[in-house]
mmCIF file of C-alpha atoms in Angstrom:
data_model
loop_
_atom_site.group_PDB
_atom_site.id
_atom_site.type_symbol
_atom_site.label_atom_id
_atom_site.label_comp_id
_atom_site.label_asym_id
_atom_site.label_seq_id
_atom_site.Cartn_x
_atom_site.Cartn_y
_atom_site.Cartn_z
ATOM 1 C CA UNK A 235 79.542 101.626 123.490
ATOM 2 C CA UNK A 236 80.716 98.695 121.805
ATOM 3 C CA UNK A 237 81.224 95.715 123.483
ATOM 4 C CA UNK A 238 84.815 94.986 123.523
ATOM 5 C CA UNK A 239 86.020 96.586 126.524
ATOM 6 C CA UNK A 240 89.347 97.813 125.254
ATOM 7 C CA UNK A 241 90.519 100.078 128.068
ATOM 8 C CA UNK A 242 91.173 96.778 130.286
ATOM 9 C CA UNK A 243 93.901 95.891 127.389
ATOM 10 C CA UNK A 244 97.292 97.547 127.934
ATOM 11 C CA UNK A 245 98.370 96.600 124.792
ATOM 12 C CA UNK A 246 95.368 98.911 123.292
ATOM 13 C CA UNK A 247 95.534 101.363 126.069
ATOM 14 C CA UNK A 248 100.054 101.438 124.946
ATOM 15 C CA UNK A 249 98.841 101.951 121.105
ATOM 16 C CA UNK A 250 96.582 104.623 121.571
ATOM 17 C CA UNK A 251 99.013 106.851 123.876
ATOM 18 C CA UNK A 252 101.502 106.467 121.729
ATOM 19 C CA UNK A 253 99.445 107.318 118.513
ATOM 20 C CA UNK A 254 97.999 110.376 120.921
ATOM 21 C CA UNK A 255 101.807 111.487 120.410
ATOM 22 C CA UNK A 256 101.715 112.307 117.164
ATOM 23 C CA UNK A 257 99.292 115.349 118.248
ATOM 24 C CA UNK A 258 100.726 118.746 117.851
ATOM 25 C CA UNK A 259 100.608 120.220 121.595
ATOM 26 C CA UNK A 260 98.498 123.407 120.234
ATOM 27 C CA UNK A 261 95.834 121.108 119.504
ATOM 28 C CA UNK A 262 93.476 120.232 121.757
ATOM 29 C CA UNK A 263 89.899 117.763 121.695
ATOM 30 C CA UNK A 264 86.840 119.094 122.160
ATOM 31 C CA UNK A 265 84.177 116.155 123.985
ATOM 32 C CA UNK A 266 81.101 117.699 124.426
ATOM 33 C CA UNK A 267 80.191 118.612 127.889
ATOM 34 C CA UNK A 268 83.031 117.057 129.342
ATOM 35 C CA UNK A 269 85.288 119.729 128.033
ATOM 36 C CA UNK A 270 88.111 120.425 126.345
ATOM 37 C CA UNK A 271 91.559 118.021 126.394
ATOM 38 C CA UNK A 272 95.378 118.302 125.845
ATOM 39 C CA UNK A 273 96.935 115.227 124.240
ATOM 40 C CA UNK A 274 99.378 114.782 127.511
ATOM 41 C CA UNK A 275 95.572 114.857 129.285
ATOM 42 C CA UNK A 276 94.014 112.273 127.778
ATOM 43 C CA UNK A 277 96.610 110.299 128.102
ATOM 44 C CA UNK A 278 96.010 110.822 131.993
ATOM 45 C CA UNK A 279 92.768 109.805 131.298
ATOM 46 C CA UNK A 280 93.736 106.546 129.338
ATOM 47 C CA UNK A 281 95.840 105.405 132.238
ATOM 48 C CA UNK A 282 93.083 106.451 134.878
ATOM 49 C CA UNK A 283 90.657 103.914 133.015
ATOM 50 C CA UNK A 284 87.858 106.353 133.596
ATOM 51 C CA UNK A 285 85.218 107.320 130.964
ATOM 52 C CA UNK A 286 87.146 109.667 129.341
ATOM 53 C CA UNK A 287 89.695 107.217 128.283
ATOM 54 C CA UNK A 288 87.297 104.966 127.832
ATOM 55 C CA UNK A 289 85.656 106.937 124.598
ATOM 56 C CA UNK A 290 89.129 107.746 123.092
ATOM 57 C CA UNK A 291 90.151 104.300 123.613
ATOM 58 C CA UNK A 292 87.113 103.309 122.136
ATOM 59 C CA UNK A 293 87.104 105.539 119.058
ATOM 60 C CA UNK A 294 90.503 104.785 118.250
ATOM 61 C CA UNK A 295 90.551 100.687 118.599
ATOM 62 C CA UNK A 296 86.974 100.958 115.985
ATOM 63 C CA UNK A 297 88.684 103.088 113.719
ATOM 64 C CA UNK A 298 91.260 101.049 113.527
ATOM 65 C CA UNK A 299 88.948 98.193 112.766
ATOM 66 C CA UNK A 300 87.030 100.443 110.238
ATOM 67 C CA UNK A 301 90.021 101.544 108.209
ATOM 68 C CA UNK A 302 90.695 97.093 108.063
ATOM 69 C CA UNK A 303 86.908 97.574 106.402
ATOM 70 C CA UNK A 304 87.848 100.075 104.522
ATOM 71 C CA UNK A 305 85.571 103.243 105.917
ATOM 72 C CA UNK A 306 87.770 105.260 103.718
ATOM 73 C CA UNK A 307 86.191 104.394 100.547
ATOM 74 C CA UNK A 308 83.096 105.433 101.514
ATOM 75 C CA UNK B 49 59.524 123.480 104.048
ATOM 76 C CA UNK B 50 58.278 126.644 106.094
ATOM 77 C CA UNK B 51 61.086 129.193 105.361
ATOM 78 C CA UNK B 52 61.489 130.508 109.272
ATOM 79 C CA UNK B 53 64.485 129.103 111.049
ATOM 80 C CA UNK B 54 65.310 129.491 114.990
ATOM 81 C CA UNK B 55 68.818 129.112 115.657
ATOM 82 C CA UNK B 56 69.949 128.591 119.188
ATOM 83 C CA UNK B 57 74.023 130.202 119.775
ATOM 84 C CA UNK B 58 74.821 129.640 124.122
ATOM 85 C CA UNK B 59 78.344 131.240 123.985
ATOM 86 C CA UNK B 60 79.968 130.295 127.431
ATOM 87 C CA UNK B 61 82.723 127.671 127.066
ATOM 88 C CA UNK B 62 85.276 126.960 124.345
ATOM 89 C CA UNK B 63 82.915 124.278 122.505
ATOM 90 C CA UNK B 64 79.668 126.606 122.260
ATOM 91 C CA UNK B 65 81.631 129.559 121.565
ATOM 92 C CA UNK B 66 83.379 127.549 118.590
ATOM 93 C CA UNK B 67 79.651 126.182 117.516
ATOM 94 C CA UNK B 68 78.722 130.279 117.717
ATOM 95 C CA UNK B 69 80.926 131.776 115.512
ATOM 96 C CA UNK B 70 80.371 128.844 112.605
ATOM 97 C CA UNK B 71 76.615 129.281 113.282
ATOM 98 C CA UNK B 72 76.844 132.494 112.467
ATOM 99 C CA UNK B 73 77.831 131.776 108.620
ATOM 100 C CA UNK B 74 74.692 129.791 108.145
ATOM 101 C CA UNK B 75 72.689 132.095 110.025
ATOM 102 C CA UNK B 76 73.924 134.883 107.143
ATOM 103 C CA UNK B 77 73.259 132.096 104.547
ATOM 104 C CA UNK B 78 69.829 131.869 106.105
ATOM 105 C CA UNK B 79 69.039 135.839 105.524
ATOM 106 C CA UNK B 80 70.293 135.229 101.862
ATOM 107 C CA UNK B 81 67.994 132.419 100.961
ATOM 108 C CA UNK B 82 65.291 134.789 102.243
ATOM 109 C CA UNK B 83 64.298 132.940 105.398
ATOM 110 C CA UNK B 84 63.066 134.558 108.417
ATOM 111 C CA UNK B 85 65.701 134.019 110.991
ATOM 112 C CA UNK B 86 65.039 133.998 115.119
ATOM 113 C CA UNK B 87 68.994 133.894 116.502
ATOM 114 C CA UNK B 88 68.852 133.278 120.166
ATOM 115 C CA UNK B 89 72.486 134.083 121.136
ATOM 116 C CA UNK B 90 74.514 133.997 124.278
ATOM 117 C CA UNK B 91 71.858 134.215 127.314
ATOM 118 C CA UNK B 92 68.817 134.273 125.205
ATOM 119 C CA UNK B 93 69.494 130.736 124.143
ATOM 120 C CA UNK B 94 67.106 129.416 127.365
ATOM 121 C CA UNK B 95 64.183 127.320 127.484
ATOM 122 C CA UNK B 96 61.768 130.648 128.513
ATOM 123 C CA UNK B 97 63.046 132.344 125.440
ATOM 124 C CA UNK B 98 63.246 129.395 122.770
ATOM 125 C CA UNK B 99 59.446 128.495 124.047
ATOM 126 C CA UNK B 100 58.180 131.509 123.492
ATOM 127 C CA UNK B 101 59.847 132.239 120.130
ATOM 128 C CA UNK B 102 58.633 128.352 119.255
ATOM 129 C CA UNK B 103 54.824 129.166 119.951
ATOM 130 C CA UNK B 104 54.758 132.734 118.589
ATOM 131 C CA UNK B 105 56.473 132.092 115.347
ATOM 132 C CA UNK B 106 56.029 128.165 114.388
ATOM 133 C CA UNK B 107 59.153 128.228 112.444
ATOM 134 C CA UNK B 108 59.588 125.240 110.488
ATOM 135 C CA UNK B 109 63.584 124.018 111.442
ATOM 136 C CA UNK B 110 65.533 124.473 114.128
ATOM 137 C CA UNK B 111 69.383 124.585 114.550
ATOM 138 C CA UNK B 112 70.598 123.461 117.925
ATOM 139 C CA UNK B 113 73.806 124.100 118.876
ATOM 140 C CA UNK B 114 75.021 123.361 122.630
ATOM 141 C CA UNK B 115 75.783 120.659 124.692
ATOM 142 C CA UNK B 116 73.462 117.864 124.981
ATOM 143 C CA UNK B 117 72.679 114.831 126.977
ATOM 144 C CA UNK B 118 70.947 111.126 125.784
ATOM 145 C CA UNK B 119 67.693 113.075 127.083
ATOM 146 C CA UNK B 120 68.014 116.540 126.767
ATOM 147 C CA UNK B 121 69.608 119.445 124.517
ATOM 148 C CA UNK B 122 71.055 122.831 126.439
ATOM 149 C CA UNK B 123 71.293 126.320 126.269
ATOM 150 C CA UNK B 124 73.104 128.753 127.571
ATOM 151 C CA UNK B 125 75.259 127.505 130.786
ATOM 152 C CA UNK B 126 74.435 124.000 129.970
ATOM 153 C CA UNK B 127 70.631 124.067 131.082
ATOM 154 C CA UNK B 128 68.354 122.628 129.207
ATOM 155 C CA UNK B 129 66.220 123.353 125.600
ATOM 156 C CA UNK B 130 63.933 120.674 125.698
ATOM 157 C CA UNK B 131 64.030 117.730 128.098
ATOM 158 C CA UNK B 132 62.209 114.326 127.621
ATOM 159 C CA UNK B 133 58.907 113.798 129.067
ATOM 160 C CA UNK B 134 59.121 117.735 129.886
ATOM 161 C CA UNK B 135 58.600 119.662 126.835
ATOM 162 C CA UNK B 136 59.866 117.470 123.931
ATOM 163 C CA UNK B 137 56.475 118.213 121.960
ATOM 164 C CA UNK B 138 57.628 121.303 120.943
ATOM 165 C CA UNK B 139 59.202 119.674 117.992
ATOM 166 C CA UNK B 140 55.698 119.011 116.987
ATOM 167 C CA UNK B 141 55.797 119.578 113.253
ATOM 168 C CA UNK B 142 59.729 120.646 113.124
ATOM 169 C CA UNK B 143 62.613 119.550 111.408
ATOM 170 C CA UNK B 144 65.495 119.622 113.741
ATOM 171 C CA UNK B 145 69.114 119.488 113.507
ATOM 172 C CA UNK B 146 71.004 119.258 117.265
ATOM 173 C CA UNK B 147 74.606 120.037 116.791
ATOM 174 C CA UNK B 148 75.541 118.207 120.218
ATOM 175 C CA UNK B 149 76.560 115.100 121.880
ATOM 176 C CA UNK B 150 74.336 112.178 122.246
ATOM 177 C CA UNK B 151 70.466 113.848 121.848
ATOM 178 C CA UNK B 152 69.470 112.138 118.953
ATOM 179 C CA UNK B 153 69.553 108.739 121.494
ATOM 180 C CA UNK B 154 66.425 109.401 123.077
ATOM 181 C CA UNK B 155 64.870 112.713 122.624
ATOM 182 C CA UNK B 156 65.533 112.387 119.164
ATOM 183 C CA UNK B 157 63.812 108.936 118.881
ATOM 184 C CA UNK B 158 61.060 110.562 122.115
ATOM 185 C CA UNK B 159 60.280 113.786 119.343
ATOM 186 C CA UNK B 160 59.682 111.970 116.261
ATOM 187 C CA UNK B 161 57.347 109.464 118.270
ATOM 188 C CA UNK B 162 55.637 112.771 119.222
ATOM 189 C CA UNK B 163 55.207 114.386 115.818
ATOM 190 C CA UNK B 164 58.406 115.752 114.502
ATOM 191 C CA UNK B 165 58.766 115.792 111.263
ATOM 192 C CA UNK B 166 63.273 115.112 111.387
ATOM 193 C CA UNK B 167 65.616 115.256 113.594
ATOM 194 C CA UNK B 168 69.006 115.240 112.882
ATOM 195 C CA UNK B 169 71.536 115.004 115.996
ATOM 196 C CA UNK B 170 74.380 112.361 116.927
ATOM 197 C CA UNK B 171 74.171 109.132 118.967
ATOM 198 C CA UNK B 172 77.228 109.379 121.114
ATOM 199 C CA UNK B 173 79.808 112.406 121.656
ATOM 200 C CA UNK B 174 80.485 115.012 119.278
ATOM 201 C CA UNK B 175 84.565 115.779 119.011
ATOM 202 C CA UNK B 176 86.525 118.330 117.497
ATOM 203 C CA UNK B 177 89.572 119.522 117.544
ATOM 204 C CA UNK B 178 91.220 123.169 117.394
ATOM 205 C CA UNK B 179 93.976 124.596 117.859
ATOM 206 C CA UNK B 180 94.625 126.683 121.369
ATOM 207 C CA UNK B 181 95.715 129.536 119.412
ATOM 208 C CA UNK B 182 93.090 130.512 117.571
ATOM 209 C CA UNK B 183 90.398 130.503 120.059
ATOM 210 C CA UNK B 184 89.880 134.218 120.096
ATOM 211 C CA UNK B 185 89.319 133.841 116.473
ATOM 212 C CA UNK B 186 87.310 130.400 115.590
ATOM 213 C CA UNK B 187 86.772 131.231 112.206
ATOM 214 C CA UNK B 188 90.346 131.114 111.307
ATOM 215 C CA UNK B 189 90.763 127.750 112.815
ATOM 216 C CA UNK B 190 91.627 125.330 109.913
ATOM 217 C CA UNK B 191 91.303 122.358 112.134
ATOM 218 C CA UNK B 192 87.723 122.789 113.700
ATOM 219 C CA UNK B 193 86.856 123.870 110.038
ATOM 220 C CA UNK B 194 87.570 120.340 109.142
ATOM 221 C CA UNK B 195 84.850 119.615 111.563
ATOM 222 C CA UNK B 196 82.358 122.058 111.960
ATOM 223 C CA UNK B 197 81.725 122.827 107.927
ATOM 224 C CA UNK B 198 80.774 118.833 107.502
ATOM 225 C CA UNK B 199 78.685 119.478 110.515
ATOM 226 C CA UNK B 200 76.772 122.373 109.212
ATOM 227 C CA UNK B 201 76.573 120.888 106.112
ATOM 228 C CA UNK B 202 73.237 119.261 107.657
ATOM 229 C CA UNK B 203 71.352 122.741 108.054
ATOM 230 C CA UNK B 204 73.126 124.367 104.962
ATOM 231 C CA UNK B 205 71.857 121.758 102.903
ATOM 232 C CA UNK B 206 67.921 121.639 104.782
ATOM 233 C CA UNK B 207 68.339 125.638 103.794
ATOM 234 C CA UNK B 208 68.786 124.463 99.892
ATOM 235 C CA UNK B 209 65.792 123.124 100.180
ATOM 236 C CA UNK B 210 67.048 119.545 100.279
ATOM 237 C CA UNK B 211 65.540 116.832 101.991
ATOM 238 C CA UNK B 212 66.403 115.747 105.788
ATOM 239 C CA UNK B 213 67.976 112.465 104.339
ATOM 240 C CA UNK B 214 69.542 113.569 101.635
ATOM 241 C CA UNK B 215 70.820 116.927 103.967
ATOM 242 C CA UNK B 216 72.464 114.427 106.244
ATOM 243 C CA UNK B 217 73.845 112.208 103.255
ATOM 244 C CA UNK B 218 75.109 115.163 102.090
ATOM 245 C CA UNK B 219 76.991 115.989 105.912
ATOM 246 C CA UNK B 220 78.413 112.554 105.929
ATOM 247 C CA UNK B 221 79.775 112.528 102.500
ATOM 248 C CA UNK B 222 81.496 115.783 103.692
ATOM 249 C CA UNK B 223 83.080 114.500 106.380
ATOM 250 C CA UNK B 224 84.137 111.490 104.411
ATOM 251 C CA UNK B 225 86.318 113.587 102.296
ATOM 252 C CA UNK B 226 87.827 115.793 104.889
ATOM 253 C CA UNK B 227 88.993 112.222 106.767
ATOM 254 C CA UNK B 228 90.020 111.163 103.135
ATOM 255 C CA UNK B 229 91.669 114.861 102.800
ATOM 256 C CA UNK B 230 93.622 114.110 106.264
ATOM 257 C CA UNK B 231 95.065 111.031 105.799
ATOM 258 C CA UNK B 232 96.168 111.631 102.058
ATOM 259 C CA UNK B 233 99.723 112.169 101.360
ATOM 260 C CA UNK B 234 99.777 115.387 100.370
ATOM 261 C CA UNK B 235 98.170 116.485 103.663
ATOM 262 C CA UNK B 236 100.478 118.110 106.830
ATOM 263 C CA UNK B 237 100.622 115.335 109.021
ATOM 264 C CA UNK B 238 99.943 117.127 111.286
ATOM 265 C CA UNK B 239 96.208 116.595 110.820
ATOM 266 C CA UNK B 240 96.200 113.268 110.328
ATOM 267 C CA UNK B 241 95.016 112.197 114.071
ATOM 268 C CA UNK B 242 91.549 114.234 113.072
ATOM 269 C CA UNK B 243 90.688 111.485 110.990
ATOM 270 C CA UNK B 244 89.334 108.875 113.677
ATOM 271 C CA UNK B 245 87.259 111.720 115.174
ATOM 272 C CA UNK B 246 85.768 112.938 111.814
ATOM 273 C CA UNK B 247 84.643 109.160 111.266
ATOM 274 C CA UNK B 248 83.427 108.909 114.514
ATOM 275 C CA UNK B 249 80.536 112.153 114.035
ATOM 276 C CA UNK B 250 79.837 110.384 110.654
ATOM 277 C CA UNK B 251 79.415 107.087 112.313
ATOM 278 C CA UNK B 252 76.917 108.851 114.685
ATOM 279 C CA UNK B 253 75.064 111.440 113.003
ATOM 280 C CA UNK B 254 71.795 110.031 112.418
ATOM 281 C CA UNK B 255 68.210 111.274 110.519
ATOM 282 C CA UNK B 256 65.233 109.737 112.693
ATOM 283 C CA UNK B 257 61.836 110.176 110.814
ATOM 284 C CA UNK B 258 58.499 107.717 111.198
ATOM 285 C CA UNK B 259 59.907 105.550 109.048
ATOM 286 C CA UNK B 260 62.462 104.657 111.227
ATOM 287 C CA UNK B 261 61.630 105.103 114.538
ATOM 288 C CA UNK B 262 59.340 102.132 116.416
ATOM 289 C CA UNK B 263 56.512 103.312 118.138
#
């Protein structure tokens, strides 16, 4: 986990429910053992502040930052 | 490498039975490249059965698929493979690739302390994403394709004979251009939001060997 705890910023936790919108609703996110997740879900979880929201918080604030380091070019 | 492969396919929830049908393509690739293949599937994947195929038939790599813990990798109905400090030296010898979330954490880095040769796994979560309507037929799925191929790149490659490193290299690279396939513009947009999650399994997926694991 990195150590910027982005779920306790609304601004992040606003920015990655709205980019969770541009998921079809047929699609849904596999996380391991803790299942399986609709996009109108994880926003639940996002709001909740628990783990789950937590991770896709997470992965979404460091990809951001990746794609500023540019991850796509390998 | 030894050419005998065990291949471990639990088949009760919507993840597994995703990782069982795409397992079953490298399983056939496998039988082509002439290996000798041990596929325990559905209820056979449990620790009784995968110890006793382990000590009667040595075989040289495993493919995990399940879900996993820091500590531990599962089999059918989530119990587990091989557990630190409880059996973890049956990778003695093996080259190991754990398709699950979070393994290669510790009983990666606990295995290759006690003899294994590689293992492959992730740090963190694995995610993928499908689409609801094709879960009666995975294979079909375009969007977990976009996943699980880069995934089982890892054991296709080990199969061709290429090394752990380079097998993983080979992964990553793989799901670098499915993330760069996404978020081109000629792609449906619709796939776009995979991109974050296919960086985050390359991010993760690690090879632990001696060389870089601390005693």
């Amino acid at each position: 986990m990195s150590n910027i705890n982005y779920i306790e910023n609304k601004d992040a936790r606003d920015l990655v429910k709205a980019r969770l919108d541009t998921m079809p609703r047929n699609i849904k996110i596999s996380i391991g053992s803790e299942g399986s997740f609709s996009k109108e879900e994880l926003k639940e979880h996002v709001d909740k502040k628990d783990s789950i929201g937590e991770k896709i918080v997470e992965i979404d604030m460091e990809f951001l930052q990746a794609l500023k380091r540019g991850v796509l070019y390998g | 490498m030894d050419k005998t492969i065990l291949i471990t396919r639990p088949d009760h929830d919507i993840t597994t039975r995703y990782l069982f049908y795409f397992a079953k393509e490298v399983l056939l690739l496998a039988e082509r490249k002439c290996f000798k293949v041990f596929d325990l599937k559905k209820e056979k994947a449990s620790r009784k059965e995968f110890e006793g195929r382990m000590k009667k038939h040595n075989p040289g790599l495993i493919f995990v698929n399940g879900h996993g813990k820091e500590d531990m990798i599962c089999g059918y109905d989530n119990k587990f493979l091989v557990k630190v400090n409880k059996n973890e030296k049956v990778f003695k010898d093996k080259t190991i690739y754990a398709l699950s979330c979070q393994s290669a954490s510790k009983l990666g880095r606990e295995s290759v302390k006690k003899g294994a040769i590689s293992y492959i796994g992730y740090l963190k979560d694995f995610f993928f994403c499908y689409d609801e309507h094709k879960i009666s037929r995975p294979l079909e799925d375009k969007i977990a394709k976009l996943f699980l191929e880069p995934s089982n790149q890892v054991v296709i490659s080990l199969i061709k004979e290429n090394t752990a490193q380079g097998s993983s290299k080979k992964s990553k690279d793989f799901f670098l251009k499915n993330m760069q396939k996404v978020l081109s513009s000629d792609s449906s947009k619709e796939f776009a939001y995979c991109a974050k999650y296919l960086w985050w399994n390359m991010k993760n997926q690690v090879c632990l060997e001696k060389n870089n694991v601390k005693k």
